[in-house]
Amino acid sequence: DFGFSTDEYRIRFRGARKSLSQTWVDFVDFSVKTLDGWITGSGVNDYDGLYSLFVKEHLLSNCFNDKLHQHLVDLGPIS
């Protein structure tokens, strides 16, 4: 556990890139831990929850209207 917020885990997972000095084992370990932190922190514990989490993230990452973006955030999990 790195102690990040749920959103920090998501950002670090999505932004992870293997560096030249990093082994593949270390990169996979970091990727798995940050993905797990994001999913766990989001309260997801089943396939439907995971599906909703990914759909919501996709919508939010493509929403450039501030009011709509905030509305989607306020809605919480998409079901």
mmCIF file of C-alpha atoms in Angstrom:
data_model
loop_
_atom_site.group_PDB
_atom_site.id
_atom_site.type_symbol
_atom_site.label_atom_id
_atom_site.label_comp_id
_atom_site.label_asym_id
_atom_site.label_seq_id
_atom_site.Cartn_x
_atom_site.Cartn_y
_atom_site.Cartn_z
ATOM 1 C CA ASP A 1 0.000 0.000 0.000
ATOM 2 C CA PHE A 2 1.418 3.343 -1.073
ATOM 3 C CA GLY A 3 -1.073 5.426 0.919
ATOM 4 C CA PHE A 4 -2.432 7.322 -2.103
ATOM 5 C CA SER A 5 -5.990 8.562 -2.467
ATOM 6 C CA THR A 6 -8.278 6.577 -4.762
ATOM 7 C CA ASP A 7 -7.869 9.178 -7.504
ATOM 8 C CA GLU A 8 -4.072 9.184 -7.094
ATOM 9 C CA TYR A 9 -4.051 5.401 -7.560
ATOM 10 C CA ARG A 10 -6.116 5.799 -10.745
ATOM 11 C CA ILE A 11 -3.851 8.522 -12.113
ATOM 12 C CA ARG A 12 -0.681 6.585 -11.302
ATOM 13 C CA PHE A 13 -2.083 3.372 -12.809
ATOM 14 C CA ARG A 14 -3.230 5.082 -16.012
ATOM 15 C CA GLY A 15 0.015 7.053 -16.305
ATOM 16 C CA ALA A 16 2.407 4.211 -15.513
ATOM 17 C CA ARG A 17 5.143 3.690 -18.082
ATOM 18 C CA LYS A 18 8.091 1.352 -17.688
ATOM 19 C CA SER A 19 11.350 3.253 -17.326
ATOM 20 C CA LEU A 20 14.604 1.979 -18.793
ATOM 21 C CA SER A 21 16.030 1.384 -15.315
ATOM 22 C CA GLN A 22 12.944 -0.469 -14.090
ATOM 23 C CA THR A 23 12.621 -4.230 -14.421
ATOM 24 C CA TRP A 24 9.475 -5.706 -15.915
ATOM 25 C CA VAL A 25 8.806 -7.428 -12.596
ATOM 26 C CA ASP A 26 8.911 -4.080 -10.778
ATOM 27 C CA PHE A 27 6.721 -2.432 -13.419
ATOM 28 C CA VAL A 28 4.103 -5.189 -13.221
ATOM 29 C CA ASP A 29 4.206 -5.072 -9.405
ATOM 30 C CA PHE A 30 3.647 -1.299 -9.398
ATOM 31 C CA SER A 31 0.866 -1.602 -11.984
ATOM 32 C CA VAL A 32 -0.926 -4.325 -10.033
ATOM 33 C CA LYS A 33 -0.640 -2.439 -6.736
ATOM 34 C CA THR A 34 -1.906 0.842 -8.163
ATOM 35 C CA LEU A 35 -4.789 -0.863 -10.001
ATOM 36 C CA ASP A 36 -5.711 -2.716 -6.812
ATOM 37 C CA GLY A 37 -5.568 0.534 -4.820
ATOM 38 C CA TRP A 38 -7.847 2.241 -7.329
ATOM 39 C CA ILE A 39 -10.379 -0.598 -7.411
ATOM 40 C CA THR A 40 -10.356 -1.216 -3.645
ATOM 41 C CA GLY A 41 -10.550 2.490 -2.843
ATOM 42 C CA SER A 42 -13.534 2.807 -5.159
ATOM 43 C CA GLY A 43 -15.407 0.158 -3.174
ATOM 44 C CA VAL A 44 -15.606 -2.210 -6.128
ATOM 45 C CA ASN A 45 -15.971 -5.879 -5.225
ATOM 46 C CA ASP A 46 -17.565 -7.525 -8.265
ATOM 47 C CA TYR A 47 -17.582 -7.529 -12.053
ATOM 48 C CA ASP A 48 -20.538 -5.150 -12.355
ATOM 49 C CA GLY A 49 -18.821 -2.649 -10.079
ATOM 50 C CA LEU A 50 -15.603 -2.902 -12.071
ATOM 51 C CA TYR A 51 -17.519 -2.440 -15.308
ATOM 52 C CA SER A 52 -19.241 0.667 -13.919
ATOM 53 C CA LEU A 53 -15.944 2.058 -12.629
ATOM 54 C CA PHE A 54 -14.318 1.772 -16.066
ATOM 55 C CA VAL A 55 -17.351 3.247 -17.861
ATOM 56 C CA LYS A 56 -17.478 6.191 -15.451
ATOM 57 C CA GLU A 57 -13.750 6.840 -15.802
ATOM 58 C CA HIS A 58 -14.064 6.730 -19.586
ATOM 59 C CA LEU A 59 -16.953 9.203 -19.525
ATOM 60 C CA LEU A 60 -15.165 11.543 -17.127
ATOM 61 C CA SER A 61 -11.930 11.483 -19.118
ATOM 62 C CA ASN A 62 -13.845 12.540 -22.240
ATOM 63 C CA CYS A 63 -16.089 15.156 -20.623
ATOM 64 C CA PHE A 64 -14.812 18.688 -21.144
ATOM 65 C CA ASN A 65 -17.884 20.497 -19.804
ATOM 66 C CA ASP A 66 -17.126 21.430 -16.185
ATOM 67 C CA LYS A 67 -20.750 21.345 -15.003
ATOM 68 C CA LEU A 68 -21.455 17.970 -16.605
ATOM 69 C CA HIS A 69 -18.152 16.604 -15.284
ATOM 70 C CA GLN A 70 -19.046 17.659 -11.737
ATOM 71 C CA HIS A 71 -22.547 16.207 -12.119
ATOM 72 C CA LEU A 72 -21.072 12.828 -13.131
ATOM 73 C CA VAL A 73 -18.693 12.933 -10.160
ATOM 74 C CA ASP A 74 -21.566 13.785 -7.806
ATOM 75 C CA LEU A 75 -23.665 10.877 -9.107
ATOM 76 C CA GLY A 76 -21.219 8.396 -7.641
ATOM 77 C CA PRO A 77 -20.967 4.883 -9.074
ATOM 78 C CA ILE A 78 -22.732 4.245 -12.365
ATOM 79 C CA SER A 79 -25.009 1.229 -12.276
#
